[in-house]
């Protein structure tokens, strides 16, 4: 009698799409060479999951359930707590991704160290470093504590047994791609292994009430390696952003079931590890040249926090047949739209010139409230006339050249006044929402042409 062959499918490593046969390009996300073979029958009957019977649940009225939103555990690192929504929620599963060397492991070791020093019992599971290497890094960072336990392990069942045996207050798994289930017929880091490990950790966190942090690698495109289903299973997804050539790191929440997804935490990488930056505006503007064509300051809202950033623009003669468009820290499509509006509404011939845009400090701005600052930086470089050093701009630009209202204008202007700015250009539609701010002259503009005339006096 012949043995029945397990059925296989092909799954996309990026989006998790299933296909019955291999294809060079994923039909859903369009990535090339992303389909890998996966066996549908992956468990050995009666072995995998043995000793872990399902617990029958009974529906209850939602009004009778006590909310656990307030049961948060503060880490002592304010920037980290801010991104999480006020602290670590009991029984939450958090996924942290970022480029190699960006500081994910450093941050997690510091978080567990602060919790351990506060009397919490924590477990750091490393699949990439030995306990000796962890000890060396902990001593260098000053991240030690008697109630901080470390172990080098990749076996999923062994990790789950350790977590259930002792009553831990928090656990870190670094990284999820190194963990494997011995009864799953695929290699560590495969889609099947990652999905199985994530499911088991989610079950553990919910049944025991243990907050678990999963550190994940990212692909070349910047997404966390593994199918999107991994991000759907966890409660919170955090991304570490920043250029390794810059000292600043930004921790951003892209998914959070227990808080806002707009908050960011700003850190500075030093020899002693990651240090909080309580006033990002002062740091990002510390090296700004006071009088320079092409330099403009705007106020960007990151969650509930306004941050002043410097936007730099450079317009120069092109020596190529096709002018270059290099944009760092901004949406390149948005910049192209603003350039087209400036050519049409202001008569500036920018089509044959090289254009370079940059946001200093490695910050990335995606909101349209920076449109007016982008246009002002380009106009300043094109005209070779600087914008006044104490002027800041906020406003969205429409295709007809109108300046549209932005949200949280009062908070943005207050932050600018606190940093020493004395003049702010805002959309006319925003003026009715504003109150007077001491030391700040607020001027309204309705169209891009009006803003250029006000900034450069005709």
XYZ file of C-alpha atoms in Angstrom:
458
model
C 0.000 0.000 0.000
C 1.471 3.320 -1.052
C 1.778 6.148 1.424
C -0.413 9.130 0.704
C 1.645 12.136 -0.297
C 1.137 15.375 1.584
C -0.465 18.126 -0.456
C 1.762 21.112 -1.171
C 0.964 24.684 -2.097
C 3.013 27.764 -2.873
C 2.705 30.769 -0.562
C 3.974 34.326 -1.054
C 6.577 35.373 1.515
C 5.366 38.985 1.352
C 1.561 38.872 1.446
C 0.777 35.214 2.219
C -1.209 34.523 -0.964
C -1.662 30.805 -1.774
C -1.405 29.317 -5.269
C -1.539 25.656 -6.352
C 1.570 25.991 -8.514
C 4.731 28.039 -8.610
C 4.775 31.330 -10.488
C 7.541 33.815 -10.967
C 5.415 36.739 -9.761
C 2.856 36.846 -6.963
C -0.591 37.493 -8.501
C -1.662 39.699 -5.555
C 1.257 41.859 -4.381
C 3.330 41.633 -7.582
C 6.610 40.648 -5.906
C 8.962 38.526 -7.997
C 10.389 35.186 -6.829
C 8.442 35.370 -3.562
C 6.483 32.080 -3.799
C 7.850 29.222 -1.702
C 6.633 25.654 -1.408
C 4.694 24.748 1.721
C 3.277 21.441 2.925
C -0.325 21.635 4.086
C -0.060 18.586 6.376
C 2.640 19.762 8.751
C 1.704 18.195 12.088
C 2.314 14.649 13.216
C -1.055 13.409 14.553
C -1.186 13.016 18.305
C 2.222 14.651 18.885
C 2.120 18.345 18.099
C 0.134 20.209 20.690
C 0.023 17.220 23.016
C -0.538 18.220 26.600
C -2.204 21.503 25.555
C -5.940 20.729 25.389
C -8.249 23.441 24.177
C -10.124 25.274 26.918
C -13.815 25.570 26.218
C -14.981 29.203 26.311
C -18.501 30.367 27.071
C -19.949 33.636 25.699
C -20.702 36.281 28.319
C -22.422 39.698 28.083
C -19.910 42.364 27.174
C -21.273 44.690 29.851
C -20.296 42.196 32.538
C -16.651 42.107 31.450
C -14.265 44.324 33.390
C -12.130 46.332 30.937
C -8.385 45.769 31.198
C -7.309 48.829 29.227
C -6.114 50.582 32.385
C -3.963 47.650 33.507
C -0.748 48.949 32.011
C 2.799 48.438 33.165
C 5.036 51.478 32.727
C 8.577 50.688 31.599
C 10.173 53.904 32.824
C 11.148 54.781 29.231
C 8.631 57.506 28.464
C 9.164 57.521 24.701
C 8.530 53.773 24.551
C 5.444 54.022 26.772
C 4.095 56.844 24.592
C 4.206 54.688 21.451
C 2.492 51.787 23.220
C -0.313 54.091 24.349
C 0.736 54.603 27.971
C 2.565 51.400 28.886
C 2.568 47.643 28.363
C -0.863 46.008 28.404
C -1.088 42.681 30.204
C -1.424 39.768 27.778
C -0.430 41.805 24.715
C 1.640 40.495 21.799
C 3.907 43.160 20.282
C 5.918 42.836 17.070
C 8.978 45.090 16.590
C 10.635 45.370 13.183
C 13.450 47.384 11.714
C 16.607 47.258 9.620
C 19.575 45.237 10.913
C 21.625 47.224 13.407
C 18.954 49.870 13.937
C 18.704 49.130 17.677
C 15.821 46.664 18.154
C 17.704 44.289 20.456
C 19.291 47.197 22.322
C 15.914 48.770 23.040
C 14.371 45.493 24.180
C 17.260 44.770 26.530
C 16.962 48.263 27.997
C 13.184 47.895 28.428
C 13.500 44.590 30.278
C 16.339 46.001 32.383
C 14.225 48.955 33.562
C 11.377 46.575 34.387
C 13.751 44.261 36.271
C 15.136 47.165 38.300
C 11.535 48.004 39.232
C 11.099 44.508 40.669
C 9.507 42.811 37.649
C 10.603 39.316 36.607
C 11.554 39.310 32.923
C 12.809 36.744 30.404
C 14.944 37.564 27.355
C 15.046 34.681 24.831
C 17.726 35.063 22.168
C 18.018 32.822 19.143
C 20.917 34.745 17.647
C 23.256 35.385 20.591
C 24.682 33.265 23.378
C 24.079 34.204 26.996
C 27.725 35.309 27.195
C 27.217 37.758 24.351
C 24.022 39.010 25.987
C 25.906 39.561 29.225
C 28.633 41.545 27.439
C 26.060 43.764 25.745
C 24.099 44.173 28.965
C 27.179 45.328 30.876
C 28.096 47.783 28.110
C 24.585 49.258 28.160
C 24.231 49.089 31.937
C 21.172 46.911 31.392
C 21.440 44.453 34.238
C 19.179 43.271 37.041
C 18.765 40.269 39.303
C 15.244 39.595 38.076
C 16.268 39.754 34.393
C 16.812 36.223 33.081
C 18.413 35.417 29.720
C 18.484 32.208 27.717
C 19.698 31.181 24.272
C 17.021 28.911 22.798
C 15.264 28.390 19.455
C 12.999 25.415 20.214
C 9.432 26.730 20.412
C 8.186 24.035 22.783
C 11.129 24.614 25.152
C 10.473 28.372 25.182
C 6.771 27.872 25.900
C 7.591 25.433 28.715
C 9.999 27.940 30.297
C 7.451 30.748 30.092
C 4.702 28.637 31.654
C 6.893 27.160 34.390
C 7.862 30.477 35.977
C 5.651 33.500 36.545
C 7.263 36.179 34.345
C 5.991 39.734 33.979
C 7.355 40.276 30.441
C 9.197 38.291 27.771
C 11.188 39.140 24.638
C 11.836 36.715 21.760
C 14.742 37.821 19.575
C 14.029 36.976 16.871
C 10.839 35.280 15.698
C 12.592 34.087 12.512
C 14.991 31.886 14.518
C 12.290 30.024 16.472
C 11.176 26.640 15.134
C 8.613 23.997 16.088
C 10.214 20.510 16.038
C 7.025 18.922 14.675
C 6.645 21.324 11.756
C 8.200 20.040 8.555
C 9.911 23.214 7.348
C 13.084 25.113 8.065
C 13.342 27.920 10.666
C 12.390 31.271 9.201
C 9.938 29.797 6.708
C 6.390 31.067 6.448
C 4.994 27.977 8.143
C 7.370 28.183 11.095
C 6.820 31.923 11.595
C 3.038 31.553 11.474
C 3.086 28.582 13.874
C 5.395 30.335 16.349
C 3.340 33.526 16.240
C 0.134 31.585 16.891
C 1.651 29.742 19.852
C 3.006 32.938 21.400
C -0.348 34.649 20.909
C -2.082 31.753 22.671
C 0.409 31.941 25.528
C 0.067 35.703 25.987
C -3.750 35.559 26.040
C -4.133 32.561 28.362
C -1.419 33.468 30.881
C -1.622 37.269 30.592
C 2.071 37.530 29.729
C 3.116 40.487 27.538
C 5.437 39.178 24.812
C 7.641 41.196 22.456
C 8.631 39.558 19.167
C 11.614 41.018 17.316
C 11.311 40.555 13.542
C 13.670 40.971 10.617
C 12.639 43.070 7.641
C 12.861 42.453 3.915
C 14.661 44.642 1.372
C 11.419 46.533 0.882
C 11.277 47.404 4.586
C 8.396 45.070 5.501
C 8.651 42.516 8.289
C 9.789 39.201 6.831
C 6.947 36.698 6.691
C 3.335 36.901 5.477
C 1.030 39.741 6.457
C -0.945 37.290 8.568
C 1.802 37.655 11.180
C 0.973 41.347 11.581
C -2.741 40.524 11.777
C -2.248 38.135 14.692
C -0.330 40.482 16.999
C -1.847 43.337 18.987
C 0.762 45.971 18.195
C 3.251 46.450 15.351
C 6.158 48.831 15.921
C 8.723 49.874 13.327
C 12.148 51.290 14.079
C 12.951 53.977 11.512
C 16.096 55.942 10.869
C 19.294 55.905 8.896
C 22.166 54.049 10.510
C 24.348 56.987 9.478
C 22.250 59.275 11.716
C 22.175 59.099 15.488
C 18.396 59.517 15.729
C 15.963 56.622 15.770
C 12.176 56.894 15.514
C 9.897 54.200 16.914
C 6.530 54.324 15.162
C 3.349 52.327 15.806
C 1.656 51.187 12.588
C -0.897 49.041 14.434
C -2.033 49.303 18.046
C -5.157 47.747 19.512
C -4.604 49.566 22.794
C -3.660 53.062 21.670
C -3.094 55.516 18.842
C -1.197 54.526 15.712
C 0.079 58.067 15.157
C 2.426 58.344 18.122
C 6.192 58.166 17.709
C 9.092 57.850 20.111
C 12.390 59.591 19.367
C 15.687 58.123 20.549
C 19.342 58.980 20.139
C 21.874 56.199 19.639
C 24.893 56.556 21.912
C 27.664 54.301 23.205
C 25.531 53.521 26.270
C 22.547 52.531 24.138
C 19.389 54.382 23.162
C 18.673 57.633 24.980
C 15.283 59.336 25.016
C 14.845 62.664 23.214
C 12.156 64.527 25.192
C 12.323 67.642 22.962
C 12.799 66.481 19.345
C 12.207 69.967 17.895
C 15.265 71.412 19.641
C 17.437 68.507 18.511
C 16.320 68.546 14.876
C 16.882 72.313 14.585
C 20.136 72.463 16.560
C 22.399 72.521 13.480
C 20.201 74.673 11.266
C 21.851 77.523 9.383
C 19.955 80.677 10.336
C 20.252 82.368 6.919
C 20.357 80.020 3.937
C 18.314 79.886 0.722
C 16.274 76.695 0.488
C 15.842 76.159 4.241
C 12.330 76.316 5.736
C 10.906 75.129 9.066
C 7.491 73.531 9.437
C 5.575 71.904 12.288
C 4.613 68.257 11.757
C 2.110 66.462 13.977
C 3.192 63.002 15.112
C 0.231 61.727 17.086
C -0.466 64.285 19.810
C 3.019 65.792 19.592
C 4.006 68.675 17.280
C 7.607 68.475 16.054
C 9.469 71.235 14.239
C 11.602 69.991 11.361
C 13.770 71.660 8.767
C 12.947 71.045 5.111
C 15.740 71.764 2.657
C 15.343 72.277 -1.069
C 17.964 72.701 -3.770
C 17.221 73.741 -7.348
C 20.206 73.696 -9.701
C 21.019 73.587 -13.390
C 20.912 70.083 -14.813
C 23.706 68.683 -16.933
C 21.661 65.664 -17.949
C 19.016 65.125 -20.582
C 16.548 64.093 -17.887
C 16.712 66.294 -14.771
C 17.186 64.492 -11.468
C 14.554 64.362 -8.742
C 15.995 63.180 -5.417
C 13.695 63.254 -2.383
C 14.673 62.107 1.123
C 12.192 62.040 4.001
C 9.220 63.184 1.882
C 6.730 61.598 -0.482
C 8.292 61.935 -3.948
C 4.850 61.959 -5.593
C 3.778 64.800 -3.340
C 6.887 66.796 -4.230
C 6.251 66.217 -7.947
C 2.690 67.505 -7.509
C 3.899 70.661 -5.762
C 6.523 71.289 -8.469
C 3.802 71.035 -11.134
C 1.600 73.522 -9.223
C 4.527 75.953 -8.899
C 5.199 75.783 -12.634
C 1.545 76.331 -13.515
C 0.492 78.888 -10.883
C 3.745 80.756 -10.249
C 5.336 80.549 -13.687
C 8.582 79.083 -12.302
C 10.309 77.016 -14.964
C 11.460 74.024 -12.909
C 10.995 71.286 -15.520
C 14.582 71.429 -16.817
C 16.288 71.811 -13.428
C 17.587 69.281 -10.940
C 15.544 69.240 -7.725
C 16.749 67.822 -4.415
C 14.646 67.688 -1.236
C 15.676 66.587 2.238
C 14.293 66.523 5.777
C 17.163 66.929 8.238
C 17.748 64.470 11.058
C 16.503 61.415 9.166
C 12.836 62.240 9.875
C 10.133 61.192 7.414
C 7.084 63.422 6.870
C 4.009 62.081 5.120
C 1.252 64.533 6.072
C 0.203 67.219 3.524
C 0.580 70.078 6.030
C 4.228 70.333 4.919
C 3.224 71.278 1.347
C 3.629 75.019 1.889
C 7.072 74.539 3.441
C 8.151 72.344 0.507
C 7.041 74.966 -2.001
C 8.722 77.747 -0.011
C 12.011 75.817 0.155
C 11.983 75.247 -3.611
C 11.065 78.870 -4.326
C 13.756 80.095 -1.942
C 16.424 78.048 -3.708
C 15.107 78.977 -7.163
C 15.116 82.705 -6.340
C 18.266 82.385 -4.187
C 16.545 84.385 -1.452
C 16.330 82.992 2.094
C 13.169 82.785 4.167
C 13.381 84.766 7.422
C 15.005 82.673 10.137
C 12.121 83.131 12.603
C 9.354 82.202 10.139
C 7.574 78.864 10.036
C 4.934 77.667 7.586
C 2.048 75.190 7.691
C -0.526 74.491 4.988
C -1.679 72.043 2.343
C -1.532 73.015 -1.329
C -4.323 72.139 -3.746
C -3.993 71.671 -7.505
C -5.391 75.144 -8.178
C -2.751 76.710 -5.936
C -5.053 77.287 -2.950
C -3.729 76.872 0.594
C -5.981 74.488 2.490
C -6.560 74.181 6.244
C -4.637 71.722 8.423
C -5.474 70.038 11.713
C -4.055 70.917 15.152
C -2.887 74.327 13.952
C -2.958 75.836 17.469
C -0.645 73.144 18.863
C 1.763 73.537 15.949
C 2.011 77.294 16.399
C 2.494 76.979 20.177
C 5.429 74.619 19.588
C 6.932 77.099 17.109
C 6.541 79.959 19.592
C 8.190 77.855 22.316
C 11.184 77.304 20.026
C 11.651 81.040 19.441
C 9.829 81.574 16.138
C 7.978 84.881 15.880
C 6.093 84.554 12.588
C 3.866 81.850 11.123
C 2.071 81.604 7.787
C -1.162 79.626 7.960
C -4.122 79.009 5.620
C -6.880 81.605 5.784
C -9.442 78.923 6.626
C -7.469 78.086 9.766
C -7.511 81.616 11.247
C -10.986 81.270 12.772
C -9.794 78.282 14.817
C -6.794 80.091 16.318
C -6.363 82.203 19.400
C -3.643 84.763 20.015
C -0.236 83.426 21.062
C 2.164 85.716 22.857
C 5.170 86.653 20.758
C 3.831 85.071 17.572
C 2.631 87.052 14.544
C 0.180 84.877 12.599
C -0.409 85.758 8.933
C -2.962 84.101 6.689
C -2.595 83.282 2.995
C -5.204 81.898 0.611
C -3.117 80.998 -2.434
C 0.436 79.901 -3.096
C 1.150 83.103 -4.996
C 0.163 85.136 -1.921
C 2.530 83.111 0.249
C 5.459 83.653 -2.128
C 4.800 87.399 -2.227
C 4.639 87.597 1.579
C 7.807 85.528 2.070
C 9.927 87.233 -0.575
C 8.246 90.668 -0.635
C 6.997 90.440 -4.188
